[in-house]
Each structure stands twice: as C-alpha cells, then as structure tokens.
CSV table of C-alpha atoms (C1' of nucleotides) in Angstrom, one decimal:
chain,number,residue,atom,x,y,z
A,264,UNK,CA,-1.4,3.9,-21.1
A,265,UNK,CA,0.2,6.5,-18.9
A,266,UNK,CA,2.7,5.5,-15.5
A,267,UNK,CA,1.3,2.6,-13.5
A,268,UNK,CA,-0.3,3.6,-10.8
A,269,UNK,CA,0.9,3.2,-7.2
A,270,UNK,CA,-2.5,1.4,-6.0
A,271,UNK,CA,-3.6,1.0,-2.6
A,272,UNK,CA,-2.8,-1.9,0.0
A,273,UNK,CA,-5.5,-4.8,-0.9
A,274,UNK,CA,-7.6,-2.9,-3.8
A,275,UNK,CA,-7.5,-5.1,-5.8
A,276,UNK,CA,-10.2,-7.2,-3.1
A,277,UNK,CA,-12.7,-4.1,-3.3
A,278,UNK,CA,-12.1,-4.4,-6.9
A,279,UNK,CA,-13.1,-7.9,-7.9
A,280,UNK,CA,-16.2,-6.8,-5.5
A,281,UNK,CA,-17.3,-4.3,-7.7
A,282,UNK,CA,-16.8,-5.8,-11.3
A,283,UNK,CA,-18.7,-9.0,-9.6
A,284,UNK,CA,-21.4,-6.6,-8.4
A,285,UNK,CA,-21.3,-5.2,-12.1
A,286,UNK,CA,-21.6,-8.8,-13.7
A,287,UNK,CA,-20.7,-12.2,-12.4
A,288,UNK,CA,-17.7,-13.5,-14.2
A,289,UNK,CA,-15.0,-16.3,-14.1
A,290,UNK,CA,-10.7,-15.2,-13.1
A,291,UNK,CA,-10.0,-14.7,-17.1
A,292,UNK,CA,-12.5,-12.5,-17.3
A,293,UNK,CA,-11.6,-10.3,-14.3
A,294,UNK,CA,-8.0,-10.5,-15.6
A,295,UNK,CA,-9.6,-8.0,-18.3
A,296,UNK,CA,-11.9,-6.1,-16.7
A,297,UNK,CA,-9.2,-5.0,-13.9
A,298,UNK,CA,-6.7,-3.0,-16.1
A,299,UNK,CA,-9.7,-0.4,-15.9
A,300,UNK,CA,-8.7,-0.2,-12.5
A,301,UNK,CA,-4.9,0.4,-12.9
A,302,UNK,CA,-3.8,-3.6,-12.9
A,303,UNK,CA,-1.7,-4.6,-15.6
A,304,UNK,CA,-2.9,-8.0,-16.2
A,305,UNK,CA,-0.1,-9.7,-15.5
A,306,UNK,CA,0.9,-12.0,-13.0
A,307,UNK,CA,-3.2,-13.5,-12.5
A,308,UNK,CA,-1.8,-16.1,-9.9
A,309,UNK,CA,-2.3,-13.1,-7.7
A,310,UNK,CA,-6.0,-12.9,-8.9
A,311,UNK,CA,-6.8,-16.4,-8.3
A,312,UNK,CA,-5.3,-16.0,-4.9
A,313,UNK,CA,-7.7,-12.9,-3.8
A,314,UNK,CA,-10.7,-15.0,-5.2
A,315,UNK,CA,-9.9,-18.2,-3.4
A,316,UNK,CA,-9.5,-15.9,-0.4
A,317,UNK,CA,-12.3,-13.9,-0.9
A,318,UNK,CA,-14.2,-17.2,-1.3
A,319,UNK,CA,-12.7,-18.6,1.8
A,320,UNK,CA,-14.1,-15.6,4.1
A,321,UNK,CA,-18.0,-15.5,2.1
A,322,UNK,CA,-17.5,-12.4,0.3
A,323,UNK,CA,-17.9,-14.3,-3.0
A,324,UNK,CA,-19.0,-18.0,-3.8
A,325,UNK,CA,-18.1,-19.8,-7.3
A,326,UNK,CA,-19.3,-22.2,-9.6
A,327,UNK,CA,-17.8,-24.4,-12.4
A,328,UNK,CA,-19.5,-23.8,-15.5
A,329,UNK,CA,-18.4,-25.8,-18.6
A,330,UNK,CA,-17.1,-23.6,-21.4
A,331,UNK,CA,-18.1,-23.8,-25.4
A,332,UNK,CA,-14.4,-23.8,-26.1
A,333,UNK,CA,-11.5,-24.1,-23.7
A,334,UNK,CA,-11.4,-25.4,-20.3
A,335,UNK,CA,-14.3,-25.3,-17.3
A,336,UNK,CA,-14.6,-21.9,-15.9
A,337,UNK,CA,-14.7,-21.2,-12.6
A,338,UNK,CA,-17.9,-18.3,-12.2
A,339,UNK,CA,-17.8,-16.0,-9.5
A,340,UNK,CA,-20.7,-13.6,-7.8
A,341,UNK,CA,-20.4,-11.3,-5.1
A,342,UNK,CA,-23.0,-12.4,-1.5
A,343,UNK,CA,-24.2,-10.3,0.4
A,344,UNK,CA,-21.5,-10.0,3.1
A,345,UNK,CA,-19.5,-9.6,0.2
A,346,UNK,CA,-21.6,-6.2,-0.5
A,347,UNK,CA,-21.5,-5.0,2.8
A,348,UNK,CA,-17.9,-5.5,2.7
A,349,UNK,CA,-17.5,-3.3,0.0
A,350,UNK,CA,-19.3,-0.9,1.5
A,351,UNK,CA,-17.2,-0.8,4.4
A,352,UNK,CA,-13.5,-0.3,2.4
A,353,UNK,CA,-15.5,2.9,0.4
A,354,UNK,CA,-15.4,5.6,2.8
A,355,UNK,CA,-11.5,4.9,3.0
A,356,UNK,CA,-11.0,4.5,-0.5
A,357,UNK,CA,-13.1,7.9,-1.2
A,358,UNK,CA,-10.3,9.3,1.7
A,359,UNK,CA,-7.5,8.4,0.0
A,360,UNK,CA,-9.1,10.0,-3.3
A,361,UNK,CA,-9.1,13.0,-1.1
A,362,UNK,CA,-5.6,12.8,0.4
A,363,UNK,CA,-4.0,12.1,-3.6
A,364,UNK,CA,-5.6,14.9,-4.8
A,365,UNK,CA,-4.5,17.1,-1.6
A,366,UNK,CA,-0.9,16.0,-2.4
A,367,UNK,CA,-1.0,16.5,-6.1
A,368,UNK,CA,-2.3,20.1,-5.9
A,369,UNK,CA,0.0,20.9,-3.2
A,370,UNK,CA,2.9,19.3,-5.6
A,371,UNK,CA,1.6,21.2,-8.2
A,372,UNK,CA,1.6,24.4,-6.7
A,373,UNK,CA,5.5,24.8,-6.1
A,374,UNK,CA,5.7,23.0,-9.4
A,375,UNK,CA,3.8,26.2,-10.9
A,376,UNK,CA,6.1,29.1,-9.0
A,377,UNK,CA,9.6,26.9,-10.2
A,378,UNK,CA,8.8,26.6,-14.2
A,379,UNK,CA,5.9,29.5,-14.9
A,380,UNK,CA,6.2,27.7,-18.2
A,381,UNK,CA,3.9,24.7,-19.8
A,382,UNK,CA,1.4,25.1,-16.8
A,383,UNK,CA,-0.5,22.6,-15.9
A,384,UNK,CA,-4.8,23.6,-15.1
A,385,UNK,CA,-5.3,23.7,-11.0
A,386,UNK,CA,-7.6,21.0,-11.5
B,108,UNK,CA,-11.3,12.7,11.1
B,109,UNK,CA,-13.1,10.7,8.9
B,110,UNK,CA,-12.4,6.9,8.3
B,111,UNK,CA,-8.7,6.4,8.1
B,112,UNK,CA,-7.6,6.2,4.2
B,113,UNK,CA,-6.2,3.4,3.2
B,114,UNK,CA,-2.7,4.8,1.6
B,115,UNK,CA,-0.6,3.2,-1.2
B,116,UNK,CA,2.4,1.4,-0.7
B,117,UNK,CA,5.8,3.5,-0.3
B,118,UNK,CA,3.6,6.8,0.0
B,119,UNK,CA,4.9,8.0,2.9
B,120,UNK,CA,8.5,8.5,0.8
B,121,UNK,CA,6.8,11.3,-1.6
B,122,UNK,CA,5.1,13.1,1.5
B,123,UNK,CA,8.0,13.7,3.3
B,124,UNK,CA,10.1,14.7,-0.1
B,125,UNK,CA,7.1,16.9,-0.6
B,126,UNK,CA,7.0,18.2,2.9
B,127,UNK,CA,10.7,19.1,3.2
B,128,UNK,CA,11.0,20.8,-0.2
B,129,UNK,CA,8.1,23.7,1.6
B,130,UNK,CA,10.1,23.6,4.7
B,131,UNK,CA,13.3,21.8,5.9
B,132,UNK,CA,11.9,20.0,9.4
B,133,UNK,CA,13.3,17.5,12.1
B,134,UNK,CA,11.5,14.3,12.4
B,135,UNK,CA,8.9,15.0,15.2
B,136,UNK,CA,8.1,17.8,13.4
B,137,UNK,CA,7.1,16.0,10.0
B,138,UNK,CA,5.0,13.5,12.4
B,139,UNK,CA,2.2,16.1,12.9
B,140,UNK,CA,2.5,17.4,9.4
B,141,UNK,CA,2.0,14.2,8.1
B,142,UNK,CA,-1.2,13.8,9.2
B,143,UNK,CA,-2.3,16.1,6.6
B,144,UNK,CA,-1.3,13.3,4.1
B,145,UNK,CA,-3.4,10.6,6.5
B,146,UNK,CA,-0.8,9.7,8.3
B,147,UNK,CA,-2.3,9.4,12.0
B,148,UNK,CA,0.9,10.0,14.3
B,149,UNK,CA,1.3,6.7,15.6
B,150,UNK,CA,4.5,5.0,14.6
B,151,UNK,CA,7.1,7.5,14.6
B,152,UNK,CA,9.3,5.1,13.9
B,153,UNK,CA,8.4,4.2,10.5
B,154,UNK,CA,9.1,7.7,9.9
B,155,UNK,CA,12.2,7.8,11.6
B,156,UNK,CA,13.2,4.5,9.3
B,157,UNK,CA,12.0,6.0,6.2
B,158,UNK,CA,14.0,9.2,6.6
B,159,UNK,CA,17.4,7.4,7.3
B,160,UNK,CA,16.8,5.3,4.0
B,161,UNK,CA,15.8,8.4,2.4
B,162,UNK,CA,19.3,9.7,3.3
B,163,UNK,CA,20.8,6.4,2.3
B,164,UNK,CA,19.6,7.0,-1.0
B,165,UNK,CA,20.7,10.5,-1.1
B,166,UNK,CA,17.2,11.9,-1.6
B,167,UNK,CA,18.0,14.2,2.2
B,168,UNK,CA,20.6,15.0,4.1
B,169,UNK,CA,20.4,15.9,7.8
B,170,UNK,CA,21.9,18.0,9.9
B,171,UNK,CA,21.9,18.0,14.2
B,172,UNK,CA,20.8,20.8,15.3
B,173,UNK,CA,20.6,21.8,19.2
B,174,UNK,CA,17.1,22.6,20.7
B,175,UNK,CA,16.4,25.3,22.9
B,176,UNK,CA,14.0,23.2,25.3
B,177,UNK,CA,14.2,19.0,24.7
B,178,UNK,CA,16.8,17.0,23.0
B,179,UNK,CA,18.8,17.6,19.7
B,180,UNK,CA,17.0,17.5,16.9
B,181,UNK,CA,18.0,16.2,13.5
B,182,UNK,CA,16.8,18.6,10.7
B,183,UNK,CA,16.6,17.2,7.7
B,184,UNK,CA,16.4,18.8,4.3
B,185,UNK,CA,15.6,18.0,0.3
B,186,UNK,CA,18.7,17.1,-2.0
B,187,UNK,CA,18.3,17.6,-6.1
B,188,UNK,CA,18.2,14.0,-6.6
B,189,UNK,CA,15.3,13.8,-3.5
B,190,UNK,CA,13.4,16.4,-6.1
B,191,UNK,CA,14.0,14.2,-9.1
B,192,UNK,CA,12.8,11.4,-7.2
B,193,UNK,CA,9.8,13.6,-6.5
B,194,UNK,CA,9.3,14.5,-9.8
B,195,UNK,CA,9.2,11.1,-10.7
B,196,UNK,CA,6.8,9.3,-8.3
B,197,UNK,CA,4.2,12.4,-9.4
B,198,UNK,CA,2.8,10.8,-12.4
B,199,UNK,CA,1.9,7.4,-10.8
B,200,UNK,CA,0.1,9.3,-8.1
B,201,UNK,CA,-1.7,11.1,-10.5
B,202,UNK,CA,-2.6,8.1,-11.6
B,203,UNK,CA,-3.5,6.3,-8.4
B,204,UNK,CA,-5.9,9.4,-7.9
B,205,UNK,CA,-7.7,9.2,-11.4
B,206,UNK,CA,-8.7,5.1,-11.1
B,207,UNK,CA,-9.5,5.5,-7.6
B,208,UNK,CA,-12.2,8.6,-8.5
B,209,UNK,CA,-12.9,5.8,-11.0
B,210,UNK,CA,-13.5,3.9,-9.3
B,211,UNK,CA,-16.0,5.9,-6.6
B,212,UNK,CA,-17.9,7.3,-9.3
B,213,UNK,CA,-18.5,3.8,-10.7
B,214,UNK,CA,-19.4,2.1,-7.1
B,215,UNK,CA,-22.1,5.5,-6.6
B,216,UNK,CA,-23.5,4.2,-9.7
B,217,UNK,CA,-25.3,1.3,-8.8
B,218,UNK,CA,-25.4,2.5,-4.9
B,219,UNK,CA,-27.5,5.2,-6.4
B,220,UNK,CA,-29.4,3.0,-8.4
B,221,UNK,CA,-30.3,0.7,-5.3
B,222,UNK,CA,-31.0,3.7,-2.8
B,223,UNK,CA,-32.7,6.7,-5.0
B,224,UNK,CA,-32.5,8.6,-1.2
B,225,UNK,CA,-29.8,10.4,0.4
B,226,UNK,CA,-28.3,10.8,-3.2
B,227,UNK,CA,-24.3,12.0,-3.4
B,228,UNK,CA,-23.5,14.9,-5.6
B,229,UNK,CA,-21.6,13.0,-8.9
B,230,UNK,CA,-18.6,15.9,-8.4
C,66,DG,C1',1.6,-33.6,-32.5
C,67,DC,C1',2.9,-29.0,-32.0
C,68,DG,C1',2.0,-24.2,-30.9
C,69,DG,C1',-1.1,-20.7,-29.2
C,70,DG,C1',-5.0,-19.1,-26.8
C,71,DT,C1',-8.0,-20.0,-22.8
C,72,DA,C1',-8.4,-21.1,-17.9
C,73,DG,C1',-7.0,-22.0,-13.2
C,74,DG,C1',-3.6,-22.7,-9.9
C,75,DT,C1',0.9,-23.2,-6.4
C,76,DG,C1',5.7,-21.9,-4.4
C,77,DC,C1',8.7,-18.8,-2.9
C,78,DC,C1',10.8,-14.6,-1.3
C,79,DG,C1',11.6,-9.5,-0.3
C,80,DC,C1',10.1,-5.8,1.9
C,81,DA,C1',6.7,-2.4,3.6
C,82,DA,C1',3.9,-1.9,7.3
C,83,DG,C1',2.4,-2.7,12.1
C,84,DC,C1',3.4,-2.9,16.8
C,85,DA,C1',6.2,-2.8,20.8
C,86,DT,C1',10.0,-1.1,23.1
C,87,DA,C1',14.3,1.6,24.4
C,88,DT,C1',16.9,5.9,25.2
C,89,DA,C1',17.6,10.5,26.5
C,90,DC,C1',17.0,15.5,27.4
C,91,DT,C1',14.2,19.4,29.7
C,92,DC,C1',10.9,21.4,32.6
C,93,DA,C1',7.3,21.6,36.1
C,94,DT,C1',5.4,19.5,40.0
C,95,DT,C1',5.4,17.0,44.4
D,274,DA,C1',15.5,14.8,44.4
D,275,DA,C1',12.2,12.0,42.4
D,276,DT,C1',8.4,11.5,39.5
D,277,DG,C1',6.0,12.4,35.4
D,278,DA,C1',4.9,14.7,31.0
D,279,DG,C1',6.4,16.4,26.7
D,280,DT,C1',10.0,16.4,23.2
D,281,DA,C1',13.0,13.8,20.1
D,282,DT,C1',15.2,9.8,17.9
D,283,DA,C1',15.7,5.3,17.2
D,284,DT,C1',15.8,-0.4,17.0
D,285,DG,C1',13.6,-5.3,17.1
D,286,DC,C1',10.4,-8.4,15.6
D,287,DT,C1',6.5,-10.3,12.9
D,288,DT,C1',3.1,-10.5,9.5
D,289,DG,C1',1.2,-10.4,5.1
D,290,DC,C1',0.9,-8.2,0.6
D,291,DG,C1',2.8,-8.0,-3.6
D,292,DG,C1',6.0,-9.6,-7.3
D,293,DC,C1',8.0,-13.2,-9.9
D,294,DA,C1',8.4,-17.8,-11.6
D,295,DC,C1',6.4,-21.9,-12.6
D,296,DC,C1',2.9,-25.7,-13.5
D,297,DT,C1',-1.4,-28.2,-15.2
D,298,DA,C1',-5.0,-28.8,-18.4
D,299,DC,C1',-8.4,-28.1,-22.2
D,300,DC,C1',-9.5,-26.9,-27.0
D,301,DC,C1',-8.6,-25.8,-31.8
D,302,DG,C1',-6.0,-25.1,-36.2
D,303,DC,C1',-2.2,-26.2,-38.9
DNA sequence: GCGGGTAGGTGCCGCAAGCATATACTCATT
DNA sequence: AATGAGTATATGCTTGCGGCACCTACCCGC
C-alpha cells in the first residue's frame, strides 16, 4: 500500500452507499470492503458511527441477522433516499477528481523543469 | 462553475505552497487564484489564517510590501522547507485522486447498468 | 478458562472549516 | 467632505468531522 490518502470531508458516507448499493452487508464486513477506498480499517467505531447516522436520516435501514459463528450481525441496505443521496454527493466527488488531478499535473510540471531526471509520464 | 467539489481536509495548505512556488503573491491575490483549486473566494480569512500558520511553520516567509493604489500588501513567498513540505503532501494527493476515479468509475458502473441512455464515456 | 477472532458500540477531544465581523487605505462620485 | 466601492488583512466564535481510546459480548479451540 502506497501513502494514505488525504480523503475528502464525509466520504466515507458516499462510500458505505456504494458498497451497500454493491451488496448489502453488516459493519465487519464494510470494515473490509472500505480499504478499497483508501480507509485503513482501523478505528471502525467511526464506521458504526456513520451507519447509525446514516440510519438515523433513512439513507440506510438495518437488520439483525443471527450469525453461524460469532455474534448477531447487524445487516445493512441502501433505500432509496439513500440512492438519491448518492447521487447527489457524485457530481462533487467527480469535481474534486478533477481539481486533484489539475493540481498534480500542475505540481508535476515544475517538478519536470527542476530534476529533468527519473521523469514521471504527463499522465 | 460546476457543483462545488467537496475538497480534502488541510488542502488548502498544498495549493498555496503550490501557488507561491509559480509566483510569490500577497494574500488577496492567492484568493482569486485559488479558485482554480475550488476554492470559491468567500472566506478570505481562512486564507489569511492558513498563511500565518504556514509562516509559523516556516513553510513562507512574508514580506510588506507598499501598493501603488489600496493598502500594503503582505507578499508572501515559498521557503525550502515549504517545498519539502510540498513534496511531501504529493503522494497522498495522488492518492486521494486515484480512489476517488475509483471510485466514479465503480458508481458509473451500475448507474450505467440501471440507465443504458445518456451513457458517460468510461475515460 | 483463557486467548483470539468476530461483531458492534460509546466517550472524549483537537482542530479544520464555516460564518460573521472589524479595520484601514485609495479613489471616484455626490 | 461624506459616502460608497474596491483593495487588503485580519480576529472571534461555533460546529462537527475525524482520531484515539476504550468497552461489551459471542463463539471456538486449546
């Protein structure tokens, strides 16, 4: 794994949207799935947190679903509000693609001029 | 302007580092060339903040410099350590821009799936 | 009965971000 | 000579996200 990345104000909520979208699945789970998405897996208290929450305003709804081995699992799925939310935060999230990539190229471009060595591809 | 992007936490440091090393500036000058980065103009003073903690960390130096027509202005320029700094916050922003494209390219998926219309090039 | 993996949760605090507000200089207008 | 607009720099206050620590509880193997 290279650098963490510097995510985002409240990505990880657009997140848990999407993998839900992509599958139901219970906090452990999503624990997982996430560090596709730059988070590192620890500290899932914040997880639990942004489900409860998500919950809280209808952009997810839970179940408890007893588990073969272990303890009860608490399933998530994304409703419909919770779709139309996600749509919403995309547009930004595509923007701030843009903007990162604006800023790397222009880093990269002075970076280029300084040490004409070990260049890096324009993208 | 598009939708406002939604910007990752302490972002505004590596613009201005960025912006300063292509051209030492005063503050109200960096305002407008902010918004380049997404940065819509309003709350100079966040700026304003951020530049005299950059200074505090030694990452630029400032000098007052008397304007023709308005008020002083305080130009403010790059130090060596502010490039190192630079150098350093690069990687993870490169790496903010990769899960985020990620994460686009793996919403358009299923939105392309659900609406076979109106379909979005996969860059 | 002890440790380790699975699963879900709360408490607390720092600090960035958001928003409002203040100061002051110059010039053109009334 | 006062008023307003544009330029320029700053401080005060509040909120909420994110980071860290910590807790409970279940199941299984040793």
């Amino acid at each position: 794994m290279p650098t963490e990345p510097a995510l985002p104000r409240n990505f990880l909520r657009p997140c848990v949207l999407l993998l839900l979208r992509e599958s139901p699945a219970h906090g452990y789970d999503l624990v997982e799935r996430l560090r596709a998405f730059g988070f590192s897996g620890e500290d899932p208290g914040r997880l639990y947190r942004t489900l409860r929450t998500l919950e809280g305003e209808g952009l997810v709804r839970s179940a408890w679903e007893p588990s073969a081995h272990g303890p009860d699992r608490r399933i998530y799925a994304v409703t419909g509000s919770g779709m139309e939310a996600l749509h919403q935060v995309v547009p930004a999230l595509r923007e701030t693609a843009r903007v990162l990539d604006g800023f790397v190229s222009r880093y990269a471009e002075f970076v280029d001029i300084e040490s004409p060595s070990s260049v890096s591809s324009s993208r």
